[in-house]
Amino acid sequence: MDNLKSLDNLIENLYKLPGVGKKSAERMAFSLLEFPQEDLDEIANAISELKKKIHFCPICGMITDIDGCYICDDKNREEDTIMVVCFPKDVLSIERSGAFHGQYHVLNGEISLSKGMDVSSLNIDSLLDRVEKGNFKEIILATNPTVDGETTAAYLNKLLEKYNVNVTRLAYGLQIGGNLDYVDPLTLSKALEGRHKI
Amino acid sequence: MDNLKSLDNLIENLYKLPGVGKKSAERMAFSLLEFPQEDLDEIANAISELKKKIHFCPICGMITDIDGCYICDDKNREEDTIMVVCFPKDVLSIERSGAFHGQYHVLNGEISLSKGMDVSSLNIDSLLDRVEKGNFKEIILATNPTVDGETTAAYLNKLLEKYNVNVTRLAYGLQIGGNLDYVDPLTLSKALEGRHKI
């Protein structure tokens, strides 16, 4: 049945999506066969329209679909703290926590030793520019707690040394609701190191 | 960031796909942001075009995108055996095994006790019609080895009693490459029942 071209074509295309294997793509395609045409059109439209309005904010590098940026334009946010993250989705995660009300700066990438150092493609110049011209008291380097994230943080920390600003890093430790049995030894030792009085 | 409409819209739409949770939909959407526009258009097109050409073969009930049907039109296939399956994807699975070269009949559903008996919506009348007018020696009821599949097979077997044709069922037993440790007791007892001389 290599003949059902539209089905095969869809399976091939769904297979391009991250986290979708050959078998899932097939299951999805067969299930889409049972969707009404208007739903298919709606999904198709959402995919093809996705990038048409989205661009990067020239100030913070976050994705936006308006002239300005939802965060940079928000006058209610604190203006003396800036959190540096690697990817736009990190902003969503942190916003969801509701714990941060300052500015963001999105690097749109991270230094990857495995893929070769790629500093030039990162949104770093505009960060230094903002720090130099702005009046920030603290810069939180919220890159991932991975080798690449740590490397990126160390690189930024070096660059930021010459400015009169506190550079901080998010705390390492146990995950809320986690189980000590399943915590890796490095995290456990970091959690112990960072213990606090109750 | 509930403001990025095109992104939110895509996440909502991807979330409709089977097996895609909220988190996967979000990950997919962010990864699609990095796809070139032409790839997005291609995926979108594959989704919206999917059903436009696909329809059911009036003879066997399999999906097809041509006037006839790839299987019914194939004169090299055996004409005296017919395999009854519940869904079009079952035909693909069996074709992939290369073990069957006869005709198919796709019910496009199965009798579901949990969802209420739904015999009328199944492609059964045309099966009886084919059996009556055709010259079949064997009908293989290849419905799933589940409660619904067994119920469907039992129902069909009853209907087919009056025709002079052998009605068979696929064998139960161990999966090739499987491990005895992980086989459920019912399958194991069926495998024992159906043991054969080596």
GROMACS .gro file of C-alpha atoms in nm:
model
  396
    1MET     CA    1   0.000   0.000   0.000
    2ASP     CA    2   0.278   0.240  -0.084
    3ASN     CA    3   0.023   0.381  -0.321
    4LEU     CA    4  -0.188   0.600  -0.095
    5LYS     CA    5   0.013   0.911  -0.174
    6SER     CA    6  -0.166   1.168   0.041
    7LEU     CA    7  -0.148   0.938   0.342
    8ASP     CA    8   0.216   0.848   0.289
    9ASN     CA    9   0.298   1.212   0.234
   10LEU     CA   10   0.133   1.309   0.561
   11ILE     CA   11   0.309   1.029   0.751
   12GLU     CA   12   0.645   1.148   0.612
   13ASN     CA   13   0.563   1.504   0.716
   14LEU     CA   14   0.440   1.419   1.066
   15TYR     CA   15   0.757   1.214   1.110
   16LYS     CA   16   0.955   1.541   1.084
   17LEU     CA   17   0.799   1.665   1.410
   18PRO     CA   18   1.019   1.630   1.719
   19GLY     CA   19   0.938   1.327   1.931
   20VAL     CA   20   0.725   1.165   1.663
   21GLY     CA   21   0.846   0.824   1.546
   22LYS     CA   22   0.738   0.637   1.233
   23LYS     CA   23   0.470   0.442   1.421
   24SER     CA   24   0.325   0.750   1.595
   25ALA     CA   25   0.321   0.940   1.265
   26GLU     CA   26   0.122   0.655   1.113
   27ARG     CA   27  -0.120   0.647   1.406
   28MET     CA   28  -0.165   1.024   1.388
   29ALA     CA   29  -0.227   1.016   1.014
   30PHE     CA   30  -0.494   0.746   1.044
   31SER     CA   31  -0.658   0.934   1.325
   32LEU     CA   32  -0.652   1.257   1.120
   33LEU     CA   33  -0.844   1.067   0.852
   34GLU     CA   34  -1.138   1.073   1.091
   35PHE     CA   35  -1.117   1.447   1.159
   36PRO     CA   36  -1.365   1.673   0.981
   37GLN     CA   37  -1.207   1.867   0.694
   38GLU     CA   38  -1.251   2.199   0.877
   39ASP     CA   39  -1.041   2.074   1.169
   40LEU     CA   40  -0.770   1.961   0.927
   41ASP     CA   41  -0.777   2.303   0.763
   42GLU     CA   42  -0.752   2.470   1.101
   43ILE     CA   43  -0.448   2.263   1.204
   44ALA     CA   44  -0.287   2.319   0.863
   45ASN     CA   45  -0.351   2.690   0.885
   46ALA     CA   46  -0.203   2.713   1.236
   47ILE     CA   47   0.116   2.550   1.108
   48SER     CA   48   0.159   2.758   0.795
   49GLU     CA   49   0.070   3.087   0.970
   50LEU     CA   50   0.294   3.020   1.272
   51LYS     CA   51   0.599   3.211   1.161
   52LYS     CA   52   0.433   3.472   0.944
   53LYS     CA   53   0.377   3.717   1.228
   54ILE     CA   54   0.638   3.598   1.475
   55HIS     CA   55   0.972   3.779   1.493
   56PHE     CA   56   1.230   3.858   1.757
   57CYS     CA   57   1.200   4.162   1.985
   58PRO     CA   58   1.495   4.388   1.894
   59ILE     CA   59   1.548   4.468   2.263
   60CYS     CA   60   1.527   4.137   2.450
   61GLY     CA   61   1.534   3.876   2.170
   62MET     CA   62   1.208   3.714   2.284
   63ILE     CA   63   0.966   3.607   2.012
   64THR     CA   64   0.677   3.844   1.959
   65ASP     CA   65   0.394   3.895   1.714
   66ILE     CA   66   0.339   4.266   1.775
   67ASP     CA   67   0.546   4.574   1.694
   68GLY     CA   68   0.696   4.588   2.042
   69CYS     CA   69   0.721   4.302   2.290
   70TYR     CA   70   0.479   4.192   2.562
   71ILE     CA   71   0.751   4.200   2.826
   72CYS     CA   72   0.967   4.498   2.728
   73ASP     CA   73   0.651   4.708   2.680
   74ASP     CA   74   0.511   4.616   3.021
   75LYS     CA   75   0.572   4.918   3.243
   76ASN     CA   76   0.468   4.727   3.556
   77ARG     CA   77   0.775   4.505   3.547
   78GLU     CA   78   1.082   4.577   3.758
   79GLU     CA   79   1.346   4.756   3.557
   80ASP     CA   80   1.657   4.686   3.762
   81THR     CA   81   1.681   4.307   3.715
   82ILE     CA   82   1.741   4.118   3.395
   83MET     CA   83   1.718   3.743   3.353
   84VAL     CA   84   1.923   3.588   3.073
   85VAL     CA   85   1.778   3.266   2.925
   86CYS     CA   86   1.881   3.058   2.626
   87PHE     CA   87   1.547   2.999   2.454
   88PRO     CA   88   1.208   3.171   2.419
   89LYS     CA   89   1.035   2.873   2.578
   90ASP     CA   90   1.238   2.930   2.895
   91VAL     CA   91   1.063   3.267   2.930
   92LEU     CA   92   0.728   3.089   2.919
   93SER     CA   93   0.839   2.842   3.190
   94ILE     CA   94   0.960   3.118   3.419
   95GLU     CA   95   0.654   3.336   3.356
   96ARG     CA   96   0.440   3.037   3.445
   97SER     CA   97   0.611   3.015   3.784
   98GLY     CA   98   0.504   3.374   3.851
   99ALA     CA   99   0.821   3.421   4.058
  100PHE     CA  100   0.998   3.678   3.841
  101HIS     CA  101   0.879   4.024   3.746
  102GLY     CA  102   1.186   4.181   3.588
  103GLN     CA  103   1.321   4.205   3.235
  104TYR     CA  104   1.439   3.918   3.015
  105HIS     CA  105   1.713   3.872   2.765
  106VAL     CA  106   1.688   3.571   2.532
  107LEU     CA  107   2.014   3.447   2.379
  108ASN     CA  108   1.831   3.230   2.126
  109GLY     CA  109   2.085   2.953   2.160
  110GLU     CA  110   2.360   2.835   2.389
  111ILE     CA  111   2.729   2.771   2.354
  112SER     CA  112   2.753   2.408   2.255
  113LEU     CA  113   3.086   2.236   2.288
  114SER     CA  114   2.954   1.926   2.113
  115LYS     CA  115   2.827   2.126   1.815
  116GLY     CA  116   3.128   2.362   1.816
  117MET     CA  117   3.148   2.700   1.996
  118ASP     CA  118   2.897   2.928   1.839
  119VAL     CA  119   2.916   3.255   2.029
  120SER     CA  120   2.865   3.484   1.731
  121SER     CA  121   2.512   3.357   1.662
  122LEU     CA  122   2.400   3.430   2.018
  123ASN     CA  123   2.217   3.746   2.113
  124ILE     CA  124   2.505   3.863   2.337
  125ASP     CA  125   2.608   4.201   2.194
  126SER     CA  126   2.266   4.347   2.260
  127LEU     CA  127   2.283   4.216   2.618
  128LEU     CA  128   2.612   4.395   2.683
  129ASP     CA  129   2.465   4.704   2.520
  130ARG     CA  130   2.161   4.693   2.749
  131VAL     CA  131   2.378   4.641   3.057
  132GLU     CA  132   2.607   4.928   2.960
  133LYS     CA  133   2.331   5.175   2.887
  134GLY     CA  134   2.078   5.053   3.144
  135ASN     CA  135   2.072   5.076   3.516
  136PHE     CA  136   2.053   4.713   3.617
  137LYS     CA  137   2.137   4.600   3.969
  138GLU     CA  138   2.129   4.228   3.902
  139ILE     CA  139   2.173   3.993   3.609
  140ILE     CA  140   2.039   3.641   3.666
  141LEU     CA  141   2.203   3.388   3.436
  142ALA     CA  142   1.920   3.136   3.399
  143THR     CA  143   2.083   2.911   3.142
  144ASN     CA  144   2.021   2.537   3.174
  145PRO     CA  145   2.202   2.335   3.446
  146THR     CA  146   2.373   2.133   3.171
  147VAL     CA  147   2.726   2.136   3.034
  148ASP     CA  148   2.625   2.374   2.752
  149GLY     CA  149   2.422   2.595   2.984
  150GLU     CA  150   2.701   2.616   3.241
  151THR     CA  151   2.953   2.697   2.969
  152THR     CA  152   2.729   2.973   2.839
  153ALA     CA  153   2.684   3.113   3.191
  154ALA     CA  154   3.059   3.105   3.258
  155TYR     CA  155   3.127   3.284   2.929
  156LEU     CA  156   2.868   3.554   3.003
  157ASN     CA  157   2.993   3.593   3.359
  158LYS     CA  158   3.341   3.668   3.224
  159LEU     CA  159   3.203   3.928   2.982
  160LEU     CA  160   2.993   4.091   3.254
  161GLU     CA  161   3.280   4.124   3.504
  162LYS     CA  162   3.365   4.477   3.395
  163TYR     CA  163   3.018   4.612   3.470
  164ASN     CA  164   2.913   4.718   3.817
  165VAL     CA  165   2.631   4.469   3.849
  166ASN     CA  166   2.557   4.157   4.054
  167VAL     CA  167   2.565   3.845   3.841
  168THR     CA  168   2.371   3.551   3.988
  169ARG     CA  169   2.274   3.198   3.896
  170LEU     CA  170   1.956   3.003   3.984
  171ALA     CA  171   1.990   2.770   4.286
  172TYR     CA  172   2.058   2.399   4.244
  173GLY     CA  173   1.868   2.160   4.465
  174LEU     CA  174   1.588   1.914   4.511
  175GLN     CA  175   1.279   1.929   4.298
  176ILE     CA  176   0.958   2.000   4.489
  177GLY     CA  177   0.760   1.677   4.510
  178GLY     CA  178   1.066   1.475   4.414
  179ASN     CA  179   1.206   1.177   4.598
  180LEU     CA  180   1.554   1.166   4.753
  181ASP     CA  181   1.597   0.815   4.608
  182TYR     CA  182   1.589   0.950   4.257
  183VAL     CA  183   1.808   1.257   4.294
  184ASP     CA  184   2.145   1.229   4.123
  185PRO     CA  185   2.450   1.257   4.352
  186LEU     CA  186   2.569   1.588   4.203
  187THR     CA  187   2.234   1.758   4.259
  188LEU     CA  188   2.225   1.612   4.608
  189SER     CA  189   2.567   1.752   4.694
  190LYS     CA  190   2.465   2.092   4.550
  191ALA     CA  191   2.145   2.081   4.759
  192LEU     CA  192   2.351   2.009   5.070
  193GLU     CA  193   2.595   2.288   4.989
  194GLY     CA  194   2.309   2.534   4.948
  195ARG     CA  195   2.119   2.423   5.261
  196HIS     CA  196   1.942   2.695   5.457
  197LYS     CA  197   1.814   2.747   5.812
  198ILE     CA  198   1.451   2.659   5.866
  199MET     CA  199   0.277   3.518   2.750
  200ASP     CA  200  -0.076   3.417   2.661
  201ASN     CA  201  -0.037   3.683   2.398
  202LEU     CA  202   0.153   3.503   2.126
  203LYS     CA  203  -0.162   3.408   1.939
  204SER     CA  204  -0.018   3.216   1.646
  205LEU     CA  205   0.197   3.009   1.880
  206ASP     CA  206  -0.086   2.942   2.126
  207ASN     CA  207  -0.316   2.857   1.839
  208LEU     CA  208  -0.067   2.604   1.703
  209ILE     CA  209  -0.014   2.449   2.048
  210GLU     CA  210  -0.392   2.410   2.087
  211ASN     CA  211  -0.413   2.249   1.745
  212LEU     CA  212  -0.121   2.011   1.790
  213TYR     CA  213  -0.275   1.911   2.123
  214LYS     CA  214  -0.569   1.766   1.925
  215LEU     CA  215  -0.340   1.503   1.769
  216PRO     CA  216  -0.358   1.158   1.927
  217GLY     CA  217  -0.079   1.086   2.173
  218VAL     CA  218   0.028   1.450   2.194
  219GLY     CA  219   0.007   1.603   2.542
  220LYS     CA  220   0.018   1.973   2.633
  221LYS     CA  221   0.393   1.964   2.693
  222SER     CA  222   0.474   1.779   2.367
  223ALA     CA  223   0.251   2.017   2.172
  224GLU     CA  224   0.448   2.308   2.318
  225ARG     CA  225   0.781   2.143   2.236
  226MET     CA  226   0.665   2.069   1.882
  227ALA     CA  227   0.543   2.425   1.829
  228PHE     CA  228   0.873   2.576   1.944
  229SER     CA  229   1.064   2.338   1.725
  230LEU     CA  230   0.841   2.424   1.427
  231LEU     CA  231   0.940   2.788   1.482
  232GLU     CA  232   1.284   2.687   1.360
  233PHE     CA  233   1.157   2.512   1.046
  234PRO     CA  234   1.185   2.700   0.715
  235GLN     CA  235   0.851   2.839   0.595
  236GLU     CA  236   0.846   2.600   0.297
  237ASP     CA  237   0.861   2.298   0.530
  238LEU     CA  238   0.576   2.440   0.735
  239ASP     CA  239   0.374   2.490   0.419
  240GLU     CA  240   0.449   2.136   0.311
  241ILE     CA  241   0.333   1.989   0.643
  242ALA     CA  242   0.024   2.212   0.641
  243ASN     CA  243  -0.055   2.111   0.287
  244ALA     CA  244  -0.019   1.741   0.364
  245ILE     CA  245  -0.271   1.779   0.647
  246SER     CA  246  -0.531   1.978   0.458
  247GLU     CA  247  -0.502   1.765   0.141
  248LEU     CA  248  -0.516   1.432   0.328
  249LYS     CA  249  -0.883   1.360   0.294
  250LYS     CA  250  -0.952   1.541  -0.032
  251LYS     CA  251  -0.867   1.243  -0.250
  252ILE     CA  252  -0.915   0.960  -0.004
  253HIS     CA  253  -1.242   0.767  -0.005
  254PHE     CA  254  -1.353   0.411   0.066
  255CYS     CA  255  -1.339   0.137  -0.196
  256PRO     CA  256  -1.703   0.040  -0.267
  257ILE     CA  257  -1.604  -0.327  -0.283
  258CYS     CA  258  -1.373  -0.390   0.014
  259GLY     CA  259  -1.410  -0.074   0.224
  260MET     CA  260  -1.034  -0.003   0.227
  261ILE     CA  261  -0.929   0.360   0.186
  262THR     CA  262  -0.813   0.450  -0.164
  263ASP     CA  263  -0.722   0.760  -0.361
  264ILE     CA  264  -0.790   0.621  -0.708
  265ASP     CA  265  -1.112   0.527  -0.889
  266GLY     CA  266  -1.073   0.159  -0.804
  267CYS     CA  267  -0.868   0.011  -0.521
  268TYR     CA  268  -0.506  -0.105  -0.514
  269ILE     CA  269  -0.603  -0.443  -0.371
  270CYS     CA  270  -0.933  -0.522  -0.543
  271ASP     CA  271  -0.783  -0.419  -0.879
  272ASP     CA  272  -0.477  -0.641  -0.837
  273LYS     CA  273  -0.537  -0.945  -1.056
  274ASN     CA  274  -0.234  -1.127  -0.911
  275ARG     CA  275  -0.398  -1.172  -0.572
  276GLU     CA  276  -0.572  -1.496  -0.476
  277GLU     CA  277  -0.944  -1.470  -0.525
  278ASP     CA  278  -1.070  -1.748  -0.302
  279THR     CA  279  -0.966  -1.611   0.039
  280ILE     CA  280  -1.093  -1.299   0.208
  281MET     CA  281  -0.952  -1.147   0.525
  282VAL     CA  282  -1.187  -0.936   0.735
  283VAL     CA  283  -1.019  -0.659   0.936
  284CYS     CA  284  -1.163  -0.376   1.146
  285PHE     CA  285  -0.955  -0.080   1.028
  286PRO     CA  286  -0.766   0.031   0.715
  287LYS     CA  287  -0.438   0.042   0.911
  288ASP     CA  288  -0.476  -0.331   0.980
  289VAL     CA  289  -0.447  -0.389   0.605
  290LEU     CA  290  -0.116  -0.201   0.605
  291SER     CA  291   0.015  -0.413   0.895
  292ILE     CA  292  -0.078  -0.739   0.726
  293GLU     CA  293   0.053  -0.627   0.386
  294ARG     CA  294   0.379  -0.539   0.558
  295SER     CA  295   0.411  -0.896   0.684
  296GLY     CA  296   0.393  -1.018   0.323
  297ALA     CA  297   0.218  -1.332   0.445
  298PHE     CA  298  -0.121  -1.282   0.285
  299HIS     CA  299  -0.205  -1.251  -0.082
  300GLY     CA  300  -0.584  -1.274  -0.089
  301GLN     CA  301  -0.866  -1.022  -0.076
  302TYR     CA  302  -0.954  -0.793   0.215
  303HIS     CA  303  -1.274  -0.664   0.362
  304VAL     CA  304  -1.247  -0.365   0.596
  305LEU     CA  305  -1.533  -0.320   0.844
  306ASN     CA  306  -1.422   0.034   0.930
  307GLY     CA  307  -1.504  -0.016   1.294
  308GLU     CA  308  -1.572  -0.288   1.545
  309ILE     CA  309  -1.859  -0.380   1.771
  310SER     CA  310  -1.787  -0.199   2.094
  311LEU     CA  311  -1.973  -0.308   2.403
  312SER     CA  312  -1.833  -0.017   2.600
  313LYS     CA  313  -1.947   0.237   2.341
  314GLY     CA  314  -2.276   0.053   2.273
  315MET     CA  315  -2.336  -0.205   1.997
  316ASP     CA  316  -2.295  -0.035   1.666
  317VAL     CA  317  -2.343  -0.302   1.404
  318SER     CA  318  -2.529  -0.086   1.154
  319SER     CA  319  -2.233   0.146   1.096
  320LEU     CA  320  -2.002  -0.144   1.009
  321ASN     CA  321  -1.931  -0.249   0.653
  322ILE     CA  322  -2.102  -0.589   0.703
  323ASP     CA  323  -2.379  -0.598   0.442
  324SER     CA  324  -2.131  -0.567   0.158
  325LEU     CA  325  -1.926  -0.851   0.311
  326LEU     CA  326  -2.229  -1.084   0.311
  327ASP     CA  327  -2.304  -0.971  -0.042
  328ARG     CA  328  -1.950  -1.054  -0.156
  329VAL     CA  329  -1.959  -1.394   0.014
  330GLU     CA  330  -2.297  -1.476  -0.140
  331LYS     CA  331  -2.204  -1.375  -0.491
  332GLY     CA  332  -1.837  -1.470  -0.481
  333ASN     CA  333  -1.665  -1.802  -0.474
  334PHE     CA  334  -1.465  -1.782  -0.153
  335LYS     CA  335  -1.326  -2.091   0.013
  336GLU     CA  336  -1.208  -1.924   0.334
  337ILE     CA  337  -1.289  -1.617   0.536
  338ILE     CA  338  -1.023  -1.519   0.789
  339LEU     CA  339  -1.166  -1.305   1.069
  340ALA     CA  340  -0.861  -1.094   1.157
  341THR     CA  341  -1.027  -0.866   1.410
  342ASN     CA  342  -0.821  -0.765   1.713
  343PRO     CA  343  -0.760  -1.014   1.996
  344THR     CA  344  -0.950  -0.782   2.232
  345VAL     CA  345  -1.298  -0.797   2.383
  346ASP     CA  346  -1.438  -0.578   2.105
  347GLY     CA  347  -1.250  -0.767   1.833
  348GLU     CA  348  -1.361  -1.105   1.964
  349THR     CA  349  -1.721  -0.986   1.990
  350THR     CA  350  -1.707  -0.864   1.632
  351ALA     CA  351  -1.559  -1.196   1.517
  352ALA     CA  352  -1.825  -1.395   1.704
  353TYR     CA  353  -2.100  -1.182   1.551
  354LEU     CA  354  -1.961  -1.225   1.200
  355ASN     CA  355  -1.910  -1.599   1.251
  356LYS     CA  356  -2.280  -1.632   1.337
  357LEU     CA  357  -2.382  -1.440   1.024
  358LEU     CA  358  -2.149  -1.647   0.805
  359GLU     CA  359  -2.274  -1.985   0.930
  360LYS     CA  360  -2.526  -2.019   0.650
  361TYR     CA  361  -2.266  -1.993   0.373
  362ASN     CA  362  -2.060  -2.287   0.258
  363VAL     CA  363  -1.723  -2.136   0.350
  364ASN     CA  364  -1.451  -2.201   0.607
  365VAL     CA  365  -1.438  -1.928   0.869
  366THR     CA  366  -1.102  -1.903   1.049
  367ARG     CA  367  -0.934  -1.683   1.309
  368LEU     CA  368  -0.565  -1.585   1.338
  369ALA     CA  369  -0.364  -1.796   1.585
  370TYR     CA  370  -0.296  -1.678   1.939
  371GLY     CA  371   0.049  -1.731   2.079
  372LEU     CA  372   0.388  -1.592   2.166
  373GLN     CA  373   0.528  -1.290   1.993
  374ILE     CA  374   0.847  -1.353   1.796
  375GLY     CA  375   1.136  -1.203   1.992
  376GLY     CA  376   0.922  -1.181   2.303
  377ASN     CA  377   1.010  -1.313   2.645
  378LEU     CA  378   0.811  -1.581   2.828
  379ASP     CA  379   0.842  -1.375   3.147
  380TYR     CA  380   0.632  -1.100   2.999
  381VAL     CA  381   0.360  -1.304   2.832
  382ASP     CA  382   0.020  -1.275   3.002
  383PRO     CA  383  -0.127  -1.604   3.135
  384LEU     CA  384  -0.418  -1.609   2.887
  385THR     CA  385  -0.188  -1.577   2.586
  386LEU     CA  386   0.040  -1.840   2.736
  387SER     CA  387  -0.247  -2.086   2.779
  388LYS     CA  388  -0.362  -2.015   2.422
  389ALA     CA  389  -0.005  -2.073   2.298
  390LEU     CA  390   0.005  -2.404   2.481
  391GLU     CA  391  -0.335  -2.503   2.341
  392GLY     CA  392  -0.219  -2.426   1.988
  393ARG     CA  393   0.121  -2.598   2.019
  394HIS     CA  394   0.250  -2.773   1.709
  395LYS     CA  395   0.499  -3.048   1.628
  396ILE     CA  396   0.847  -2.928   1.539
   0.00000   0.00000   0.00000
